[in-house]
DNA sequence: GGGCCCGCAGGG
DNA sequence: CCCTGCGGGCCC
């Protein structure tokens, strides 16, 4: 069977599965448009003048937090912050309506210590002060904001389920309906290359089956049992991006539950098995912005 | 566009 | 120390 045909079938199957989860009530009647100020260049991030950094700061809800330069996700990009000491105590006292005790990282100097985090990412649920809709340019920034710690990996595993995942459009047959989506697990890639030709890669094509033995996949499987909330960030990548994908960078789209876990034949050369998961968004969260849909709509 | 090489988080 | 991992910058 052709790749296109197989993809079509997989997508149809995944779509049907999502429809069976009854997400219709979650979708708002009016879906807000992505608030792009300009088509500013995520590509030209390496701008010569440090001053212009602020201007390139993209739009979205991040701006709501931007009145305070202590906003964790922006720390790295703010030239004003360079070398300044950030008072995270004050940050905390600013009033987060949470009854949960959060492990807090110590006072740090921005740009000087490894950990620039305010909060420990190893917790379930929202990260205080990070609103749904917050936007970052890179995965590194998501990590600094504690929303999704790994720089590369799409899954952040924890003992009672995954803490967070990144939707990065890496698998062509996954379906993203915004308020529900299918997601593919990790593993089954050869990152090292051969002995004579070591590659030391961070990602690579599928070359073996994925299993639930894999720590990341096991965590997501556990999420089905525990029903712990999983933080989700959506990325801009992917050949056939859904309308819910941000045009650039990565956006925090709030908390989801993992409703199903199963094994399927993957859409890859060789037909290696992959672990699949179905996510459903928790109710009562801000609507997800939709892009202008240049690609597929 | 592709190839290469690298830092980092997290865990064993 | 070792390993993995839906990044990302740079060079061609």
PDB file of C-alpha atoms (C1' of nucleotides) in Angstrom:
ATOM      1  CA  UNK A   1       0.000   0.000   0.000  1.00  0.00           C
ATOM      2  CA  UNK A   2       1.192   3.492  -0.715  1.00  0.00           C
ATOM      3  CA  UNK A   3       2.351   5.759   2.052  1.00  0.00           C
ATOM      4  CA  UNK A   4      -0.384   8.254   1.286  1.00  0.00           C
ATOM      5  CA  UNK A   5      -3.066   5.619   1.354  1.00  0.00           C
ATOM      6  CA  UNK A   6      -1.836   4.150   4.571  1.00  0.00           C
ATOM      7  CA  UNK A   7      -1.616   7.558   6.142  1.00  0.00           C
ATOM      8  CA  UNK A   8      -5.157   8.304   5.097  1.00  0.00           C
ATOM      9  CA  UNK A   9      -6.375   5.119   6.692  1.00  0.00           C
ATOM     10  CA  UNK A  10      -4.478   5.691   9.911  1.00  0.00           C
ATOM     11  CA  UNK A  11      -5.793   9.219  10.173  1.00  0.00           C
ATOM     12  CA  UNK A  12      -9.347   8.062   9.588  1.00  0.00           C
ATOM     13  CA  UNK A  13      -8.941   5.470  12.278  1.00  0.00           C
ATOM     14  CA  UNK A  14      -7.485   7.950  14.735  1.00  0.00           C
ATOM     15  CA  UNK A  15     -10.163  10.502  13.968  1.00  0.00           C
ATOM     16  CA  UNK A  16     -12.892   7.964  14.591  1.00  0.00           C
ATOM     17  CA  UNK A  17     -11.289   7.070  17.868  1.00  0.00           C
ATOM     18  CA  UNK A  18     -11.185  10.698  18.967  1.00  0.00           C
ATOM     19  CA  UNK A  19     -14.791  11.215  17.951  1.00  0.00           C
ATOM     20  CA  UNK A  20     -15.700   8.338  20.206  1.00  0.00           C
ATOM     21  CA  UNK A  21     -14.360  10.249  23.182  1.00  0.00           C
ATOM     22  CA  UNK A  22     -17.109  12.850  23.009  1.00  0.00           C
ATOM     23  CA  UNK A  23     -15.142  16.062  22.929  1.00  0.00           C
ATOM     24  CA  UNK A  24     -17.795  18.122  21.160  1.00  0.00           C
ATOM     25  CA  UNK A  25     -18.921  19.875  24.360  1.00  0.00           C
ATOM     26  CA  UNK A  26     -15.366  21.019  24.991  1.00  0.00           C
ATOM     27  CA  UNK A  27     -15.104  22.970  21.772  1.00  0.00           C
ATOM     28  CA  UNK A  28     -16.110  26.613  22.001  1.00  0.00           C
ATOM     29  CA  UNK A  29     -18.561  27.916  19.413  1.00  0.00           C
ATOM     30  CA  UNK A  30     -16.187  30.624  18.373  1.00  0.00           C
ATOM     31  CA  UNK A  31     -12.551  29.742  18.138  1.00  0.00           C
ATOM     32  CA  UNK A  32     -10.225  32.693  18.667  1.00  0.00           C
ATOM     33  CA  UNK A  33      -7.744  33.505  15.935  1.00  0.00           C
ATOM     34  CA  UNK A  34      -4.095  33.308  16.666  1.00  0.00           C
ATOM     35  CA  UNK A  35      -3.016  36.796  17.566  1.00  0.00           C
ATOM     36  CA  UNK A  36      -0.062  37.389  15.301  1.00  0.00           C
ATOM     37  CA  UNK A  37       1.145  40.921  15.526  1.00  0.00           C
ATOM     38  CA  UNK A  38       3.300  40.644  12.482  1.00  0.00           C
ATOM     39  CA  UNK A  39       4.937  37.891  10.615  1.00  0.00           C
ATOM     40  CA  UNK A  40       8.051  38.543  12.514  1.00  0.00           C
ATOM     41  CA  UNK A  41      10.838  36.327  11.964  1.00  0.00           C
ATOM     42  CA  UNK A  42      11.371  33.455  14.194  1.00  0.00           C
ATOM     43  CA  UNK A  43      14.071  32.677  11.679  1.00  0.00           C
ATOM     44  CA  UNK A  44      16.021  35.827  12.281  1.00  0.00           C
ATOM     45  CA  UNK A  45      16.336  35.173  15.939  1.00  0.00           C
ATOM     46  CA  UNK A  46      20.014  35.928  15.791  1.00  0.00           C
ATOM     47  CA  UNK A  47      19.511  39.590  15.314  1.00  0.00           C
ATOM     48  CA  UNK A  48      22.615  41.728  15.532  1.00  0.00           C
ATOM     49  CA  UNK A  49      21.274  44.263  17.974  1.00  0.00           C
ATOM     50  CA  UNK A  50      20.305  43.037  21.408  1.00  0.00           C
ATOM     51  CA  UNK A  51      17.886  45.933  21.756  1.00  0.00           C
ATOM     52  CA  UNK A  52      15.652  44.605  19.025  1.00  0.00           C
ATOM     53  CA  UNK A  53      15.071  41.478  20.984  1.00  0.00           C
ATOM     54  CA  UNK A  54      12.064  42.919  22.684  1.00  0.00           C
ATOM     55  CA  UNK A  55      10.490  43.860  19.404  1.00  0.00           C
ATOM     56  CA  UNK A  56      10.753  40.368  18.142  1.00  0.00           C
ATOM     57  CA  UNK A  57       8.909  39.086  21.120  1.00  0.00           C
ATOM     58  CA  UNK A  58       5.940  37.409  19.584  1.00  0.00           C
ATOM     59  CA  UNK A  59       2.399  38.067  20.509  1.00  0.00           C
ATOM     60  CA  UNK A  60      -0.035  35.810  22.246  1.00  0.00           C
ATOM     61  CA  UNK A  61      -0.880  35.663  25.830  1.00  0.00           C
ATOM     62  CA  UNK A  62       2.677  35.821  26.895  1.00  0.00           C
ATOM     63  CA  UNK A  63       2.220  39.519  26.785  1.00  0.00           C
ATOM     64  CA  UNK A  64      -0.137  39.309  29.704  1.00  0.00           C
ATOM     65  CA  UNK A  65       2.735  38.281  31.846  1.00  0.00           C
ATOM     66  CA  UNK A  66       5.188  40.506  30.191  1.00  0.00           C
ATOM     67  CA  UNK A  67       4.528  43.464  32.420  1.00  0.00           C
ATOM     68  CA  UNK A  68       6.833  41.835  34.848  1.00  0.00           C
ATOM     69  CA  UNK A  69      10.277  41.020  33.672  1.00  0.00           C
ATOM     70  CA  UNK A  70      10.429  38.198  36.143  1.00  0.00           C
ATOM     71  CA  UNK A  71       8.252  36.127  33.898  1.00  0.00           C
ATOM     72  CA  UNK A  72      10.206  32.899  33.895  1.00  0.00           C
ATOM     73  CA  UNK A  73       9.623  31.912  30.302  1.00  0.00           C
ATOM     74  CA  UNK A  74      11.060  35.143  29.043  1.00  0.00           C
ATOM     75  CA  UNK A  75      14.030  35.361  31.246  1.00  0.00           C
ATOM     76  CA  UNK A  76      16.482  34.218  28.686  1.00  0.00           C
ATOM     77  CA  UNK A  77      15.262  36.543  26.007  1.00  0.00           C
ATOM     78  CA  UNK A  78      15.158  39.677  27.990  1.00  0.00           C
ATOM     79  CA  UNK A  79      18.256  41.741  27.649  1.00  0.00           C
ATOM     80  CA  UNK A  80      17.116  43.818  30.574  1.00  0.00           C
ATOM     81  CA  UNK A  81      17.486  40.825  32.811  1.00  0.00           C
ATOM     82  CA  UNK A  82      21.011  39.934  31.964  1.00  0.00           C
ATOM     83  CA  UNK A  83      23.053  39.651  35.096  1.00  0.00           C
ATOM     84  CA  UNK A  84      20.252  40.786  37.354  1.00  0.00           C
ATOM     85  CA  UNK A  85      19.189  38.958  40.423  1.00  0.00           C
ATOM     86  CA  UNK A  86      15.618  37.851  40.336  1.00  0.00           C
ATOM     87  CA  UNK A  87      13.681  37.747  43.534  1.00  0.00           C
ATOM     88  CA  UNK A  88      11.646  34.622  43.245  1.00  0.00           C
ATOM     89  CA  UNK A  89      10.244  35.062  46.693  1.00  0.00           C
ATOM     90  CA  UNK A  90       8.513  38.179  45.562  1.00  0.00           C
ATOM     91  CA  UNK A  91       7.384  36.327  42.533  1.00  0.00           C
ATOM     92  CA  UNK A  92       5.722  33.740  44.675  1.00  0.00           C
ATOM     93  CA  UNK A  93       4.126  36.234  47.000  1.00  0.00           C
ATOM     94  CA  UNK A  94       2.492  37.920  44.071  1.00  0.00           C
ATOM     95  CA  UNK A  95      -0.342  35.598  44.775  1.00  0.00           C
ATOM     96  CA  UNK A  96      -0.935  32.328  43.055  1.00  0.00           C
ATOM     97  CA  UNK A  97      -4.294  30.843  43.937  1.00  0.00           C
ATOM     98  CA  UNK A  98      -2.905  27.412  44.571  1.00  0.00           C
ATOM     99  CA  UNK A  99      -3.104  25.357  47.672  1.00  0.00           C
ATOM    100  CA  UNK A 100      -0.330  23.111  46.606  1.00  0.00           C
ATOM    101  CA  UNK A 101       3.096  23.395  48.052  1.00  0.00           C
ATOM    102  CA  UNK A 102       5.605  23.965  45.319  1.00  0.00           C
ATOM    103  CA  UNK A 103       9.235  23.179  45.549  1.00  0.00           C
ATOM    104  CA  UNK A 104      10.988  26.369  44.735  1.00  0.00           C
ATOM    105  CA  UNK A 105      14.393  26.752  43.277  1.00  0.00           C
ATOM    106  CA  UNK A 106      16.678  29.153  45.052  1.00  0.00           C
ATOM    107  CA  UNK A 107      17.453  32.686  44.086  1.00  0.00           C
ATOM    108  CA  UNK A 108      19.533  32.609  40.991  1.00  0.00           C
ATOM    109  CA  UNK A 109      21.251  35.006  38.708  1.00  0.00           C
ATOM    110  CA  UNK A 110      19.664  35.002  35.330  1.00  0.00           C
ATOM    111  CA  UNK A 111      21.963  33.790  32.652  1.00  0.00           C
ATOM    112  CA  UNK A 112      24.643  32.709  35.072  1.00  0.00           C
ATOM    113  CA  UNK A 113      23.436  29.533  36.666  1.00  0.00           C
ATOM    114  CA  UNK A 114      22.267  26.391  35.057  1.00  0.00           C
ATOM    115  CA  UNK A 115      18.911  26.456  36.701  1.00  0.00           C
ATOM    116  CA  UNK A 116      16.943  29.550  35.946  1.00  0.00           C
ATOM    117  CA  UNK A 117      13.744  27.899  36.980  1.00  0.00           C
ATOM    118  CA  UNK A 118      11.290  29.295  39.453  1.00  0.00           C
ATOM    119  CA  UNK A 119       9.434  26.074  40.007  1.00  0.00           C
ATOM    120  CA  UNK A 120      10.167  22.398  39.900  1.00  0.00           C
ATOM    121  CA  UNK A 121       8.785  20.868  36.708  1.00  0.00           C
ATOM    122  CA  UNK A 122       8.331  17.529  38.461  1.00  0.00           C
ATOM    123  CA  UNK A 123       4.786  18.084  39.508  1.00  0.00           C
ATOM    124  CA  UNK A 124       1.367  17.394  38.058  1.00  0.00           C
ATOM    125  CA  UNK A 125      -0.864  20.186  36.901  1.00  0.00           C
ATOM    126  CA  UNK A 126      -0.242  23.806  36.022  1.00  0.00           C
ATOM    127  CA  UNK A 127       2.938  25.639  36.790  1.00  0.00           C
ATOM    128  CA  UNK A 128       2.027  28.694  38.855  1.00  0.00           C
ATOM    129  CA  UNK A 129       2.123  31.984  36.967  1.00  0.00           C
ATOM    130  CA  UNK A 130       2.153  30.242  33.623  1.00  0.00           C
ATOM    131  CA  UNK A 131      -1.167  30.899  31.987  1.00  0.00           C
ATOM    132  CA  UNK A 132      -2.721  28.715  29.372  1.00  0.00           C
ATOM    133  CA  UNK A 133      -1.746  30.250  26.052  1.00  0.00           C
ATOM    134  CA  UNK A 134       1.731  31.328  27.094  1.00  0.00           C
ATOM    135  CA  UNK A 135       4.129  31.247  24.168  1.00  0.00           C
ATOM    136  CA  UNK A 136       7.855  30.522  23.891  1.00  0.00           C
ATOM    137  CA  UNK A 137      10.211  30.588  20.960  1.00  0.00           C
ATOM    138  CA  UNK A 138      12.115  27.401  21.758  1.00  0.00           C
ATOM    139  CA  UNK A 139      11.910  24.179  23.667  1.00  0.00           C
ATOM    140  CA  UNK A 140      14.671  25.480  25.846  1.00  0.00           C
ATOM    141  CA  UNK A 141      12.411  28.309  26.938  1.00  0.00           C
ATOM    142  CA  UNK A 142       9.599  25.858  27.700  1.00  0.00           C
ATOM    143  CA  UNK A 143      12.057  24.028  29.888  1.00  0.00           C
ATOM    144  CA  UNK A 144      13.159  27.128  31.721  1.00  0.00           C
ATOM    145  CA  UNK A 145       9.530  27.930  32.401  1.00  0.00           C
ATOM    146  CA  UNK A 146       9.204  24.456  33.968  1.00  0.00           C
ATOM    147  CA  UNK A 147       6.245  23.615  31.750  1.00  0.00           C
ATOM    148  CA  UNK A 148       8.089  20.893  29.819  1.00  0.00           C
ATOM    149  CA  UNK A 149      11.538  20.111  31.107  1.00  0.00           C
ATOM    150  CA  UNK A 150      13.245  18.065  28.375  1.00  0.00           C
ATOM    151  CA  UNK A 151      14.889  20.048  25.610  1.00  0.00           C
ATOM    152  CA  UNK A 152      14.406  17.362  23.010  1.00  0.00           C
ATOM    153  CA  UNK A 153      12.232  14.570  24.326  1.00  0.00           C
ATOM    154  CA  UNK A 154       8.514  14.929  23.812  1.00  0.00           C
ATOM    155  CA  UNK A 155       7.578  13.193  27.035  1.00  0.00           C
ATOM    156  CA  UNK A 156       8.464  14.106  30.597  1.00  0.00           C
ATOM    157  CA  UNK A 157       7.774  10.990  32.664  1.00  0.00           C
ATOM    158  CA  UNK A 158       6.852  10.838  36.328  1.00  0.00           C
ATOM    159  CA  UNK A 159       6.011   8.071  38.794  1.00  0.00           C
ATOM    160  CA  UNK A 160       2.237   8.451  38.508  1.00  0.00           C
ATOM    161  CA  UNK A 161       2.050   9.343  34.865  1.00  0.00           C
ATOM    162  CA  UNK A 162       3.662  11.845  32.529  1.00  0.00           C
ATOM    163  CA  UNK A 163       4.096  15.402  33.761  1.00  0.00           C
ATOM    164  CA  UNK A 164       4.022  16.951  30.336  1.00  0.00           C
ATOM    165  CA  UNK A 165       4.326  16.292  26.624  1.00  0.00           C
ATOM    166  CA  UNK A 166       5.222  18.288  23.528  1.00  0.00           C
ATOM    167  CA  UNK A 167       3.096  18.016  20.390  1.00  0.00           C
ATOM    168  CA  UNK A 168       5.591  18.622  17.670  1.00  0.00           C
ATOM    169  CA  UNK A 169       4.042  17.094  14.600  1.00  0.00           C
ATOM    170  CA  UNK A 170       6.657  14.422  14.275  1.00  0.00           C
ATOM    171  CA  UNK A 171       4.302  11.652  13.257  1.00  0.00           C
ATOM    172  CA  UNK A 172       2.328  12.071  10.072  1.00  0.00           C
ATOM    173  CA  UNK A 173      -0.701  10.058  11.061  1.00  0.00           C
ATOM    174  CA  UNK A 174      -1.471  11.691  14.369  1.00  0.00           C
ATOM    175  CA  UNK A 175      -4.682  13.683  14.512  1.00  0.00           C
ATOM    176  CA  UNK A 176      -4.972  16.980  16.367  1.00  0.00           C
ATOM    177  CA  UNK A 177      -8.508  18.161  17.040  1.00  0.00           C
ATOM    178  CA  UNK A 178      -7.331  20.678  19.546  1.00  0.00           C
ATOM    179  CA  UNK A 179      -9.466  19.527  22.416  1.00  0.00           C
ATOM    180  CA  UNK A 180      -8.384  15.957  21.783  1.00  0.00           C
ATOM    181  CA  UNK A 181      -5.502  14.452  19.864  1.00  0.00           C
ATOM    182  CA  UNK A 182      -3.615  11.270  19.243  1.00  0.00           C
ATOM    183  CA  UNK A 183       0.028  11.116  20.198  1.00  0.00           C
ATOM    184  CA  UNK A 184       2.852   8.728  19.446  1.00  0.00           C
ATOM    185  CA  UNK A 185       5.286   7.416  22.028  1.00  0.00           C
ATOM    186  CA  UNK A 186       9.061   7.419  22.027  1.00  0.00           C
ATOM    187  CA  UNK A 187      11.756   4.913  21.315  1.00  0.00           C
ATOM    188  CA  UNK A 188      12.466   2.617  18.413  1.00  0.00           C
ATOM    189  CA  UNK A 189      15.061   4.906  16.903  1.00  0.00           C
ATOM    190  CA  UNK A 190      18.695   4.341  16.362  1.00  0.00           C
ATOM    191  CA  UNK A 191      20.407   7.481  17.518  1.00  0.00           C
ATOM    192  CA  UNK A 192      23.947   6.249  17.575  1.00  0.00           C
ATOM    193  CA  UNK A 193      24.565   5.196  14.034  1.00  0.00           C
ATOM    194  CA  UNK A 194      27.111   2.474  13.487  1.00  0.00           C
ATOM    195  CA  UNK A 195      30.411   2.039  15.220  1.00  0.00           C
ATOM    196  CA  UNK A 196      32.342   3.077  12.198  1.00  0.00           C
ATOM    197  CA  UNK A 197      29.946   5.889  11.468  1.00  0.00           C
ATOM    198  CA  UNK A 198      28.742   7.189  14.807  1.00  0.00           C
ATOM    199  CA  UNK A 199      26.140   9.843  14.446  1.00  0.00           C
ATOM    200  CA  UNK A 200      25.317  10.949  17.935  1.00  0.00           C
ATOM    201  CA  UNK A 201      21.898  12.105  16.845  1.00  0.00           C
ATOM    202  CA  UNK A 202      19.043  13.499  18.884  1.00  0.00           C
ATOM    203  CA  UNK A 203      16.326  12.206  16.604  1.00  0.00           C
ATOM    204  CA  UNK A 204      16.336   9.591  13.862  1.00  0.00           C
ATOM    205  CA  UNK A 205      13.976   7.514  11.750  1.00  0.00           C
ATOM    206  CA  UNK A 206      12.101   4.622  13.279  1.00  0.00           C
ATOM    207  CA  UNK A 207      14.181   1.476  13.081  1.00  0.00           C
ATOM    208  CA  UNK A 208      12.540  -0.868  15.574  1.00  0.00           C
ATOM    209  CA  UNK A 209       9.310  -1.361  17.468  1.00  0.00           C
ATOM    210  CA  UNK A 210       8.254   0.901  20.295  1.00  0.00           C
ATOM    211  CA  UNK A 211       7.105  -0.794  23.475  1.00  0.00           C
ATOM    212  CA  UNK A 212       5.496   0.090  26.768  1.00  0.00           C
ATOM    213  CA  UNK A 213       8.704  -0.989  28.448  1.00  0.00           C
ATOM    214  CA  UNK A 214      10.072   2.325  27.366  1.00  0.00           C
ATOM    215  CA  UNK A 215      10.044   4.618  30.343  1.00  0.00           C
ATOM    216  CA  UNK A 216       8.272   7.444  28.564  1.00  0.00           C
ATOM    217  CA  UNK A 217       5.602   5.240  27.065  1.00  0.00           C
ATOM    218  CA  UNK A 218       5.102   3.469  30.377  1.00  0.00           C
ATOM    219  CA  UNK A 219       4.496   6.801  32.069  1.00  0.00           C
ATOM    220  CA  UNK A 220       1.826   7.752  29.557  1.00  0.00           C
ATOM    221  CA  UNK A 221       0.215   4.369  29.954  1.00  0.00           C
ATOM    222  CA  UNK A 222       0.173   4.958  33.668  1.00  0.00           C
ATOM    223  CA  UNK A 223      -1.524   8.294  33.092  1.00  0.00           C
ATOM    224  CA  UNK A 224      -4.490   6.378  31.740  1.00  0.00           C
ATOM    225  CA  UNK A 225      -4.861   4.629  35.091  1.00  0.00           C
ATOM    226  CA  UNK A 226      -4.100   7.495  37.414  1.00  0.00           C
ATOM    227  CA  UNK A 227      -5.844  10.181  35.320  1.00  0.00           C
ATOM    228  CA  UNK A 228      -3.264  12.685  36.455  1.00  0.00           C
ATOM    229  CA  UNK A 229      -3.348  15.846  34.346  1.00  0.00           C
ATOM    230  CA  UNK A 230      -0.657  16.200  31.703  1.00  0.00           C
ATOM    231  CA  UNK A 231       0.643  19.597  30.606  1.00  0.00           C
ATOM    232  CA  UNK A 232       0.634  19.983  26.844  1.00  0.00           C
ATOM    233  CA  UNK A 233       2.670  22.299  24.674  1.00  0.00           C
ATOM    234  CA  UNK A 234       1.966  22.585  20.965  1.00  0.00           C
ATOM    235  CA  UNK A 235       4.808  23.225  18.574  1.00  0.00           C
ATOM    236  CA  UNK A 236       4.946  24.787  15.129  1.00  0.00           C
ATOM    237  CA  UNK A 237       6.514  21.863  13.357  1.00  0.00           C
ATOM    238  CA  UNK A 238       4.919  19.245  11.197  1.00  0.00           C
ATOM    239  CA  UNK A 239       4.167  18.798   7.545  1.00  0.00           C
ATOM    240  CA  UNK A 240       0.409  18.877   7.907  1.00  0.00           C
ATOM    241  CA  UNK A 241      -0.074  21.099  10.885  1.00  0.00           C
ATOM    242  CA  UNK A 242      -3.490  21.255  12.375  1.00  0.00           C
ATOM    243  CA  UNK A 243      -5.188  24.593  12.736  1.00  0.00           C
ATOM    244  CA  UNK A 244      -4.423  24.392  16.425  1.00  0.00           C
ATOM    245  CA  UNK A 245      -0.681  24.415  15.967  1.00  0.00           C
ATOM    246  CA  UNK A 246       1.029  27.753  16.605  1.00  0.00           C
ATOM    247  CA  UNK A 247       2.601  29.376  13.564  1.00  0.00           C
ATOM    248  CA  UNK A 248       5.871  29.680  15.383  1.00  0.00           C
ATOM    249  CA  UNK A 249       7.401  28.455  18.563  1.00  0.00           C
ATOM    250  CA  UNK A 250       5.646  26.576  21.323  1.00  0.00           C
ATOM    251  CA  UNK A 251       2.466  27.339  23.227  1.00  0.00           C
ATOM    252  CA  UNK A 252       1.142  26.019  26.520  1.00  0.00           C
ATOM    253  CA  UNK A 253      -2.335  24.687  25.853  1.00  0.00           C
ATOM    254  CA  UNK A 254      -3.147  23.540  29.340  1.00  0.00           C
ATOM    255  CA  UNK A 255      -4.030  20.248  30.949  1.00  0.00           C
ATOM    256  CA  UNK A 256      -5.148  17.068  29.270  1.00  0.00           C
ATOM    257  CA  UNK A 257      -5.982  13.539  30.361  1.00  0.00           C
ATOM    258  CA  UNK A 258      -4.745  10.431  28.630  1.00  0.00           C
ATOM    259  CA  UNK A 259      -7.784   8.311  27.870  1.00  0.00           C
ATOM    260  CA  UNK A 260      -6.352   5.421  25.893  1.00  0.00           C
ATOM    261  CA  UNK A 261      -3.082   3.698  25.186  1.00  0.00           C
ATOM    262  CA  UNK A 262      -2.563   1.127  22.485  1.00  0.00           C
ATOM    263  CA  UNK A 263      -0.098  -0.310  20.022  1.00  0.00           C
ATOM    264  CA  UNK A 264      -0.405   0.252  16.304  1.00  0.00           C
ATOM    265  CA  UNK A 265       1.573  -0.267  13.169  1.00  0.00           C
ATOM    266  CA  UNK A 266       3.456   2.947  12.678  1.00  0.00           C
ATOM    267  CA  UNK A 267       3.540   5.044   9.553  1.00  0.00           C
ATOM    268  CA  UNK A 268       7.209   4.491   8.970  1.00  0.00           C
ATOM    269  CA  UNK A 269       9.521   2.710   6.633  1.00  0.00           C
ATOM    270  CA  UNK A 270       9.395  -0.847   7.820  1.00  0.00           C
ATOM    271  CA  UNK A 271       6.047  -0.615   9.517  1.00  0.00           C
ATOM    272  CA  UNK A 272       7.514  -0.752  12.992  1.00  0.00           C
ATOM    273  CA  UNK A 273       5.077  -0.716  15.854  1.00  0.00           C
ATOM    274  CA  UNK A 274       4.461   2.464  17.792  1.00  0.00           C
ATOM    275  CA  UNK A 275       2.740   3.248  21.055  1.00  0.00           C
ATOM    276  CA  UNK A 276      -0.278   5.452  20.609  1.00  0.00           C
ATOM    277  CA  UNK A 277      -2.184   7.570  23.082  1.00  0.00           C
ATOM    278  CA  UNK A 278      -5.444   9.511  23.008  1.00  0.00           C
ATOM    279  CA  UNK A 279      -5.558  12.799  24.916  1.00  0.00           C
ATOM    280  CA  UNK A 280      -8.625  14.799  25.912  1.00  0.00           C
ATOM    281  CA  UNK A 281      -8.466  18.341  27.215  1.00  0.00           C
ATOM    282  CA  UNK A 282      -9.795  19.053  30.673  1.00  0.00           C
ATOM    283  CA  UNK A 283     -12.814  21.380  30.690  1.00  0.00           C
ATOM    284  CA  UNK A 284     -12.874  24.950  31.895  1.00  0.00           C
ATOM    285  CA  UNK A 285      -9.716  26.185  30.212  1.00  0.00           C
ATOM    286  CA  UNK A 286      -9.207  29.086  27.876  1.00  0.00           C
ATOM    287  CA  UNK A 287     -10.049  28.393  24.234  1.00  0.00           C
ATOM    288  CA  UNK A 288      -7.208  27.315  21.991  1.00  0.00           C
ATOM    289  CA  UNK A 289      -6.239  29.857  19.321  1.00  0.00           C
ATOM    290  CA  UNK A 290      -6.406  28.690  15.728  1.00  0.00           C
ATOM    291  CA  UNK A 291      -3.972  29.691  13.027  1.00  0.00           C
ATOM    292  CA  UNK A 292      -4.880  31.140   9.665  1.00  0.00           C
ATOM    293  CA  UNK A 293      -4.456  27.731   8.189  1.00  0.00           C
ATOM    294  CA  UNK A 294      -2.280  28.212   5.199  1.00  0.00           C
ATOM    295  CA  UNK A 295      -1.421  24.579   4.867  1.00  0.00           C
ATOM    296  CA  UNK A 296      -4.263  22.216   5.404  1.00  0.00           C
ATOM    297  CA  UNK A 297      -7.735  23.408   6.043  1.00  0.00           C
TER     298      UNK A 297
ATOM    299  C1'  DG B   1      17.071  22.120   1.259  1.00  0.00           C
ATOM    300  C1'  DG B   2      20.374  18.382   3.896  1.00  0.00           C
ATOM    301  C1'  DG B   3      24.282  17.120   6.903  1.00  0.00           C
ATOM    302  C1'  DC B   4      26.624  17.669  10.924  1.00  0.00           C
ATOM    303  C1'  DC B   5      27.467  18.560  15.531  1.00  0.00           C
ATOM    304  C1'  DC B   6      26.422  20.144  19.625  1.00  0.00           C
ATOM    305  C1'  DG B   7      24.155  21.514  24.781  1.00  0.00           C
ATOM    306  C1'  DC B   8      20.958  20.027  28.124  1.00  0.00           C
ATOM    307  C1'  DA B   9      17.503  17.394  31.111  1.00  0.00           C
ATOM    308  C1'  DG B  10      16.832  13.383  33.307  1.00  0.00           C
ATOM    309  C1'  DG B  11      17.747   8.806  34.723  1.00  0.00           C
ATOM    310  C1'  DG B  12      20.685   4.526  35.386  1.00  0.00           C
TER     311       DG B  12
ATOM    312  C1'  DC C   1      30.427   7.772  33.985  1.00  0.00           C
ATOM    313  C1'  DC C   2      26.888   6.065  30.498  1.00  0.00           C
ATOM    314  C1'  DC C   3      22.566   6.459  27.773  1.00  0.00           C
ATOM    315  C1'  DT C   4      18.250   8.520  25.472  1.00  0.00           C
ATOM    316  C1'  DG C   5      15.461  12.162  23.336  1.00  0.00           C
ATOM    317  C1'  DC C   6       9.246  14.451  17.638  1.00  0.00           C
ATOM    318  C1'  DG C   7      16.156  20.754  19.040  1.00  0.00           C
ATOM    319  C1'  DG C   8      18.371  23.920  16.940  1.00  0.00           C
ATOM    320  C1'  DG C   9      22.253  26.460  15.027  1.00  0.00           C
ATOM    321  C1'  DC C  10      25.468  26.563  11.490  1.00  0.00           C
ATOM    322  C1'  DC C  11      27.562  25.438   7.263  1.00  0.00           C
ATOM    323  C1'  DC C  12      27.275  23.850   2.734  1.00  0.00           C
TER     324       DC C  12
END
